[in-house]
Short mmCIF file of C-alpha atoms in Angstrom, two decimals:
data_model
loop_
_atom_site.label_atom_id
_atom_site.label_comp_id
_atom_site.label_asym_id
_atom_site.label_seq_id
_atom_site.Cartn_x
_atom_site.Cartn_y
_atom_site.Cartn_z
CA MET A 15 -0.27 60.36 9.26
CA SER A 16 -2.94 62.99 8.43
CA THR A 17 -1.80 62.84 4.77
CA ILE A 18 -2.44 59.09 4.70
CA ASN A 19 -5.87 59.56 6.36
CA GLU A 20 -6.84 62.17 3.78
CA LYS A 21 -5.68 59.97 0.94
CA TYR A 22 -8.06 57.16 1.83
CA LEU A 23 -10.84 59.43 2.95
CA LYS A 24 -10.82 61.09 -0.45
CA LEU A 25 -11.50 57.70 -1.93
CA ALA A 26 -14.30 57.23 0.63
CA VAL A 27 -15.76 60.59 -0.43
CA ARG A 28 -15.56 59.53 -4.11
CA GLU A 29 -17.20 56.21 -3.21
CA ALA A 30 -19.97 58.00 -1.28
CA GLU A 31 -20.75 60.17 -4.29
CA LYS A 32 -21.98 57.18 -6.19
CA SER A 33 -24.89 56.97 -3.81
CA ARG A 34 -26.08 60.56 -4.20
CA GLY A 35 -29.83 60.62 -4.70
CA HIS A 36 -30.29 56.95 -3.85
CA THR A 37 -30.23 56.79 -0.02
CA GLY A 38 -33.52 58.57 0.97
CA SER A 39 -33.12 60.49 4.20
CA ASN A 40 -29.87 58.66 5.10
CA PRO A 41 -26.58 60.42 4.58
CA PHE A 42 -24.57 58.96 1.63
CA VAL A 43 -21.33 57.66 3.04
CA GLY A 44 -18.22 55.94 1.63
CA ALA A 45 -15.99 53.41 3.42
CA ILE A 46 -12.54 51.99 2.54
CA VAL A 47 -10.91 49.05 4.22
CA VAL A 48 -7.14 49.13 4.23
CA LYS A 49 -4.69 46.46 5.44
CA ASP A 50 -0.87 46.54 5.23
CA GLY A 51 -1.16 49.62 2.91
CA GLU A 52 -3.53 47.87 0.47
CA ILE A 53 -7.14 48.56 -0.16
CA ILE A 54 -9.07 45.29 0.32
CA ALA A 55 -12.59 46.61 0.01
CA ARG A 56 -14.76 49.69 -0.81
CA GLY A 57 -18.33 50.36 0.28
CA ARG A 58 -21.04 52.92 0.05
CA THR A 59 -24.53 53.52 1.44
CA GLN A 60 -27.10 51.49 -0.32
CA ALA A 61 -30.87 52.25 -0.74
CA MET A 62 -32.86 53.11 2.34
CA GLY A 63 -33.26 49.94 4.53
CA LYS A 64 -30.25 48.22 3.08
CA ASP A 65 -26.55 48.17 4.03
CA HIS A 66 -24.73 51.26 5.16
CA ALA A 67 -21.33 51.99 3.74
CA GLU A 68 -19.32 50.32 6.61
CA VAL A 69 -21.36 47.08 6.36
CA ASP A 70 -21.19 47.07 2.60
CA ALA A 71 -17.33 47.32 2.74
CA LEU A 72 -16.93 44.86 5.56
CA LYS A 73 -19.01 42.18 3.72
CA LYS A 74 -16.73 42.63 0.70
CA ALA A 75 -13.65 42.33 2.92
CA GLY A 76 -14.76 39.23 4.76
CA ALA A 77 -12.25 37.74 7.15
CA ALA A 78 -9.44 39.85 5.74
CA ALA A 79 -10.96 42.82 7.64
CA ARG A 80 -9.60 41.52 10.93
CA GLY A 81 -6.74 43.81 12.02
CA ALA A 82 -7.44 46.37 9.22
CA THR A 83 -8.22 50.09 9.29
CA LEU A 84 -11.61 51.38 8.25
CA TYR A 85 -11.80 54.80 6.68
CA VAL A 86 -15.30 56.24 6.61
CA SER A 87 -16.51 59.68 5.72
CA LEU A 88 -19.03 59.91 8.57
CA GLU A 89 -19.07 58.54 12.16
CA PRO A 90 -20.55 55.04 12.20
CA CYS A 91 -24.00 54.78 13.56
CA CYS A 92 -24.54 53.01 16.94
CA HIS A 93 -28.35 52.61 17.02
CA TYR A 94 -31.04 50.43 15.51
CA GLY A 95 -32.94 51.94 12.63
CA LYS A 96 -33.96 50.08 9.54
CA THR A 97 -30.61 48.32 9.89
CA PRO A 98 -28.53 47.20 12.90
CA PRO A 99 -25.76 49.47 14.26
CA CYS A 100 -22.70 49.74 12.11
CA THR A 101 -20.54 49.84 15.17
CA ASP A 102 -21.59 46.27 15.92
CA ALA A 103 -20.47 45.10 12.47
CA ILE A 104 -17.17 46.90 12.88
CA ILE A 105 -16.50 45.40 16.29
CA ALA A 106 -17.45 41.89 15.01
CA ALA A 107 -15.24 42.22 11.94
CA GLY A 108 -12.13 42.78 14.09
CA ILE A 109 -11.25 46.15 12.77
CA ARG A 110 -8.19 47.61 14.54
CA LYS A 111 -8.67 51.32 13.76
CA VAL A 112 -11.40 53.64 12.45
CA VAL A 113 -10.55 56.94 10.79
CA ALA A 114 -13.67 59.18 10.17
CA GLY A 115 -14.06 62.42 8.34
CA ILE A 116 -16.65 64.14 10.48
CA GLN A 117 -18.81 63.40 13.54
CA ASP A 118 -22.50 62.74 13.01
CA PRO A 119 -24.55 65.49 14.68
CA ASN A 120 -27.65 63.20 14.86
CA PRO A 121 -28.46 63.07 18.53
CA LYS A 122 -28.74 59.19 18.27
CA VAL A 123 -25.05 59.13 17.25
CA ASN A 124 -23.04 62.41 17.98
CA GLY A 125 -19.91 60.82 19.45
CA LYS A 126 -21.65 57.71 20.80
CA GLY A 127 -20.48 55.65 17.81
CA PHE A 128 -16.90 56.57 18.50
CA GLN A 129 -17.36 55.85 22.18
CA ALA A 130 -18.75 52.33 21.44
CA LEU A 131 -15.68 51.59 19.24
CA ARG A 132 -13.23 52.82 21.82
CA GLU A 133 -14.89 50.79 24.54
CA HIS A 134 -13.94 47.68 22.51
CA GLY A 135 -10.35 48.75 22.06
CA ILE A 136 -10.62 50.17 18.58
CA THR A 137 -8.50 53.21 17.90
CA VAL A 138 -10.58 56.19 16.58
CA GLU A 139 -9.40 59.32 14.79
CA CYS A 140 -11.77 61.98 13.43
CA GLY A 141 -11.53 65.43 11.81
CA PHE A 142 -10.30 65.19 8.20
CA LEU A 143 -11.65 66.78 5.03
CA GLN A 144 -14.39 68.29 7.11
CA LYS A 145 -15.39 71.08 4.77
CA GLU A 146 -15.61 68.78 1.79
CA ILE A 147 -17.51 66.04 3.56
CA SER A 148 -19.90 68.55 5.20
CA ARG A 149 -20.68 70.02 1.73
CA GLN A 150 -21.27 66.58 0.35
CA ASN A 151 -23.81 65.80 3.01
CA GLU A 152 -25.19 69.32 3.28
CA ILE A 153 -28.74 68.13 2.95
CA TYR A 154 -28.50 65.56 5.71
CA LEU A 155 -26.67 67.91 8.10
CA THR A 156 -29.27 70.68 7.63
CA ASN A 157 -32.05 68.17 8.14
CA ILE A 158 -30.48 66.97 11.41
CA THR A 159 -29.43 70.31 12.87
CA GLN A 160 -32.40 72.48 11.66
CA GLN A 161 -35.24 69.86 11.38
CA ARG A 162 -36.33 71.19 8.03
CA PRO A 163 -35.63 70.51 4.36
CA PHE A 164 -32.48 71.78 2.68
CA VAL A 165 -33.61 74.52 0.21
CA ILE A 166 -32.00 75.31 -3.13
CA TRP A 167 -32.89 78.29 -5.23
CA LYS A 168 -32.23 77.96 -8.93
CA THR A 169 -32.71 80.40 -11.76
CA ALA A 170 -31.57 81.03 -15.31
CA LEU A 171 -30.35 84.52 -16.32
CA SER A 172 -28.72 86.49 -19.17
CA LEU A 173 -25.31 87.87 -18.51
CA ASP A 174 -26.86 91.19 -17.46
CA GLY A 175 -29.07 89.36 -14.91
CA LYS A 176 -32.34 89.29 -16.75
CA TYR A 177 -34.80 86.37 -16.56
CA ALA A 178 -36.64 87.38 -19.80
CA ALA A 179 -36.66 89.88 -22.69
CA GLN A 180 -38.73 93.09 -22.32
CA ASP A 181 -41.70 91.38 -24.03
CA GLY A 182 -41.60 88.45 -21.50
CA SER A 183 -40.12 85.87 -23.84
CA SER A 184 -37.51 83.63 -22.09
CA GLN A 185 -37.20 80.48 -24.18
CA TRP A 186 -34.34 79.88 -24.24
CA ILE A 187 -31.85 81.93 -22.16
CA THR A 188 -29.64 79.00 -21.53
CA SER A 189 -28.39 76.12 -23.75
CA ASP A 190 -29.62 72.58 -24.08
CA ALA A 191 -26.63 71.38 -22.12
CA SER A 192 -27.50 73.69 -19.22
CA ARG A 193 -31.08 72.44 -19.18
CA ARG A 194 -29.96 68.91 -19.09
CA GLU A 195 -27.85 69.80 -16.02
CA VAL A 196 -31.02 71.31 -14.47
CA HIS A 197 -32.84 67.97 -14.88
CA LYS A 198 -29.93 66.22 -13.20
CA ILE A 199 -30.33 68.60 -10.21
CA ARG A 200 -34.12 68.02 -10.18
CA ALA A 201 -33.53 64.27 -10.04
CA GLN A 202 -31.45 64.63 -6.83
CA VAL A 203 -34.15 66.48 -4.79
CA ASP A 204 -37.23 65.39 -3.02
CA ALA A 205 -39.44 68.17 -4.25
CA ILE A 206 -39.59 70.95 -6.84
CA LEU A 207 -41.43 74.05 -5.62
CA SER A 208 -42.92 76.90 -7.66
CA SER A 209 -46.02 79.17 -7.74
CA GLY A 210 -49.26 78.91 -9.53
CA ARG A 211 -48.46 82.08 -11.38
CA THR A 212 -45.16 80.74 -12.70
CA VAL A 213 -46.81 77.62 -13.91
CA ASN A 214 -49.50 79.65 -15.69
CA LEU A 215 -46.92 81.95 -17.33
CA ASP A 216 -44.49 79.22 -18.39
CA ASN A 217 -46.72 76.21 -18.50
CA ALA A 218 -44.10 74.53 -16.46
CA MET A 219 -44.18 70.76 -15.83
CA LEU A 220 -41.74 70.83 -12.83
CA ASN A 221 -40.71 67.15 -13.57
CA VAL A 222 -37.51 65.26 -14.40
CA ARG A 223 -36.94 64.58 -18.15
CA GLY A 224 -34.05 62.96 -19.96
CA VAL A 225 -32.35 61.41 -16.88
CA SER A 226 -32.15 57.54 -16.88
CA LYS A 227 -33.96 55.80 -14.02
CA ALA A 228 -34.71 59.18 -12.31
CA ARG A 229 -37.08 59.21 -9.28
CA GLN A 230 -39.72 61.89 -9.88
CA PRO A 231 -39.75 64.44 -7.08
CA LEU A 232 -42.95 65.74 -5.49
CA ARG A 233 -44.18 68.80 -7.48
CA VAL A 234 -45.24 71.57 -5.06
CA LEU A 235 -47.08 74.76 -5.85
CA LEU A 236 -47.77 77.69 -3.60
CA ASP A 237 -51.04 79.15 -4.85
CA SER A 238 -52.96 81.10 -2.29
CA ARG A 239 -56.24 81.12 -4.12
CA LEU A 240 -55.74 78.09 -6.38
CA ARG A 241 -55.54 80.13 -9.59
CA VAL A 242 -53.39 77.55 -11.46
CA SER A 243 -55.10 76.85 -14.82
CA PRO A 244 -56.82 73.44 -15.06
CA LEU A 245 -55.60 73.42 -18.72
CA SER A 246 -52.01 73.73 -17.67
CA ASP A 247 -49.61 70.78 -18.37
CA PHE A 248 -48.93 70.66 -14.59
CA VAL A 249 -52.56 69.93 -13.82
CA ARG A 250 -53.13 67.67 -16.77
CA SER A 251 -50.16 65.50 -15.70
CA ALA A 252 -51.18 65.27 -12.09
CA LYS A 253 -52.11 61.59 -12.25
CA GLU A 254 -48.68 60.82 -13.66
CA TYR A 255 -46.47 62.84 -11.32
CA PRO A 256 -47.08 63.40 -7.52
CA SER A 257 -48.37 66.90 -6.93
CA LEU A 258 -49.27 69.06 -3.97
CA ILE A 259 -50.69 72.58 -3.82
CA PHE A 260 -50.57 74.75 -0.65
CA TYR A 261 -53.29 77.36 -0.59
CA HIS A 262 -54.88 79.72 2.00
CA ALA A 263 -58.40 80.76 0.83
CA ALA A 264 -59.77 79.75 -2.48
CA PRO A 265 -63.19 79.81 -4.13
CA LEU A 266 -65.09 76.51 -3.90
CA LYS A 267 -65.14 76.19 -7.72
CA ASN A 268 -61.39 76.33 -7.82
CA ILE A 269 -61.03 73.60 -5.15
CA LEU A 270 -63.61 71.40 -6.93
CA SER A 271 -61.94 71.76 -10.36
CA LEU A 272 -58.58 70.73 -9.01
CA ASP A 273 -59.85 67.98 -6.73
CA ILE A 274 -61.06 65.80 -9.65
CA THR A 275 -57.48 65.90 -11.17
CA GLY A 276 -55.95 64.00 -8.33
CA ILE A 277 -53.85 66.90 -7.07
CA GLU A 278 -53.46 66.93 -3.30
CA MET A 279 -54.34 70.30 -1.73
CA GLN A 280 -53.43 71.52 1.76
CA GLN A 281 -54.77 74.69 3.31
CA VAL A 282 -52.18 76.59 5.30
CA PRO A 283 -52.04 79.81 7.29
CA SER A 284 -50.81 83.12 5.89
CA ASN A 285 -49.11 86.19 7.26
CA ASP A 286 -48.10 89.66 6.07
CA GLN A 287 -45.65 88.14 3.57
CA GLY A 288 -48.19 85.74 2.11
CA LEU A 289 -48.41 81.98 2.72
CA ASP A 290 -46.52 80.99 5.87
CA LEU A 291 -43.28 79.57 4.33
CA GLN A 292 -41.94 78.21 7.60
CA TYR A 293 -45.14 76.38 8.15
CA ILE A 294 -44.95 74.98 4.60
CA LEU A 295 -41.33 73.86 5.09
CA ASN A 296 -42.24 72.09 8.35
CA SER A 297 -45.28 70.39 6.60
CA LEU A 298 -43.04 69.09 3.85
CA TYR A 299 -40.41 67.92 6.36
CA VAL A 300 -43.06 65.92 8.29
CA ARG A 301 -44.02 64.10 5.11
CA GLY A 302 -40.46 63.10 4.41
CA VAL A 303 -39.28 65.85 2.06
CA ARG A 304 -35.62 66.44 2.87
CA SER A 305 -34.56 68.69 -0.11
CA ILE A 306 -36.36 71.26 -2.17
CA LEU A 307 -35.49 72.95 -5.44
CA ILE A 308 -37.24 76.31 -5.90
CA GLU A 309 -37.92 77.38 -9.44
CA ALA A 310 -40.07 80.44 -9.10
CA GLY A 311 -40.47 84.06 -10.19
CA ASP A 312 -39.77 87.33 -8.35
CA THR A 313 -42.39 87.31 -5.63
CA LEU A 314 -41.99 83.86 -4.23
CA SER A 315 -38.21 83.81 -4.69
CA SER A 316 -37.87 87.17 -2.95
CA SER A 317 -39.97 85.92 0.02
CA PHE A 318 -37.86 82.87 0.57
CA ILE A 319 -34.57 84.93 0.29
CA ALA A 320 -35.90 87.74 2.51
CA GLN A 321 -36.82 85.25 5.23
CA LYS A 322 -33.44 83.67 4.97
CA LEU A 323 -34.75 80.26 4.03
CA ILE A 324 -32.38 79.56 1.14
CA ASP A 325 -29.38 77.29 1.88
CA LYS A 326 -27.85 77.15 -1.58
CA TYR A 327 -28.08 79.27 -4.78
CA ILE A 328 -27.59 77.89 -8.29
CA ILE A 329 -27.64 80.36 -11.16
CA PHE A 330 -27.14 79.48 -14.83
CA TYR A 331 -25.96 82.33 -17.03
CA GLY A 332 -26.66 82.18 -20.75
CA ASP A 333 -24.38 83.66 -23.32
CA LEU A 334 -26.56 86.74 -24.19
CA LEU A 335 -27.52 90.22 -23.12
CA LEU A 336 -31.22 91.13 -22.84
CA GLY A 337 -31.42 94.65 -21.42
CA GLY A 338 -34.72 95.84 -20.14
CA ASP A 339 -36.04 95.70 -16.59
CA LYS A 340 -36.88 91.99 -16.12
CA ALA A 341 -34.76 91.56 -13.00
CA ILE A 342 -35.44 88.30 -11.14
CA LEU A 343 -35.58 89.78 -7.57
CA LYS A 344 -37.31 93.09 -7.97
CA SER A 345 -39.35 92.53 -4.73
CA LEU A 346 -36.40 91.75 -2.53
CA PRO A 347 -36.49 94.53 0.12
CA ILE A 348 -32.91 95.80 -0.26
CA SER A 349 -32.69 99.61 -0.29
CA ASN A 350 -28.97 100.02 0.43
CA ILE A 351 -25.82 98.14 -0.49
CA SER A 352 -25.22 97.49 3.26
CA GLN A 353 -28.20 95.16 3.22
CA ALA A 354 -26.91 93.13 0.28
CA ILE A 355 -26.83 89.39 0.70
CA ARG A 356 -23.23 88.27 0.60
CA PHE A 357 -21.82 84.73 -0.03
CA SER A 358 -19.16 82.83 1.78
CA GLU A 359 -18.48 80.25 -0.99
CA ILE A 360 -18.84 80.61 -4.71
CA SER A 361 -17.89 78.12 -7.37
CA TYR A 362 -18.24 78.03 -11.14
CA LYS A 363 -18.75 75.35 -13.77
CA LYS A 364 -18.52 76.09 -17.48
CA ILE A 365 -21.15 74.37 -19.59
CA GLY A 366 -20.33 75.17 -23.15
CA ASN A 367 -20.88 78.94 -23.50
CA ASN A 368 -23.01 78.98 -20.39
CA LEU A 369 -21.85 79.36 -16.79
CA MET A 370 -23.29 77.58 -13.76
CA LEU A 371 -22.65 79.46 -10.45
CA THR A 372 -23.14 77.80 -7.07
CA ALA A 373 -23.09 79.96 -3.95
CA TYR A 374 -23.84 79.69 -0.24
CA PRO A 375 -25.07 82.63 1.93
#
């Protein structure tokens, strides 16, 4: 029976993937309605405030859903939010059995959805493709269990681990295809975070380009004294792209020169490591940021990594050697191999002559 469950849940996972980046803070979920061994409807999470996957599938199935089995990647919700409970729709549709991939750790659900279904005579099974589904909804699960944004660190390196040549030149270490992949990743997060120093050095825009119908993420800078150049493309484009700078103590002239550009500024506390990163993550979470892509240099990257605030690493390797001493994490306080950061999961994707590595601590 578990083989049949996994067969249809894999289809639900595939259906859920079509909603990636389009569901706001909601998890993206897939649902398959099966009756007499035939798929009669497929559904997926719609935009925030619209139908969840179960309701989407049941509407398509109509009266044929009565007596059918519903396969869904995540436990159905049982509370009122922007939409009514999915459990109500499942019960009303006459579904006979629900097979779910994983339980929803949201305290408003967390087994209560299953309980509501069982109380109405619906058979419930759960616990299939758990690793795959948990990875698919890693942002949502981190948000719910840790009450902070999911943080991704991305960089581009030569095969010998250098971010630039000895003279500081770095355009381009990776290929056009790899850079297009980066913009796809940017389009899937709520915020892109960097430092004022990195923006000044690279004249970085930190926006999404070349991705059709992409939602522009919030551009976030950590710049303790507001030293980002008013002439940078980042500042010049502030009226076009949402932008926020966290700072600690800055000269009044710097504040005034940025204030007229439309950039939002927020003063935050600092500690021995610099700006208080946990405070910043909490501030971003409160304003609805659920995922962050860090594209920064050595100092800021090392701070996030040293404080164990990175959930996922993405490294693009170009097809070249650079030599020299431009290592990306020179400030990371590791003096002995026993202190090395090790990874539990690593995967690779070949992009032409480049390599994209994804790893989890």
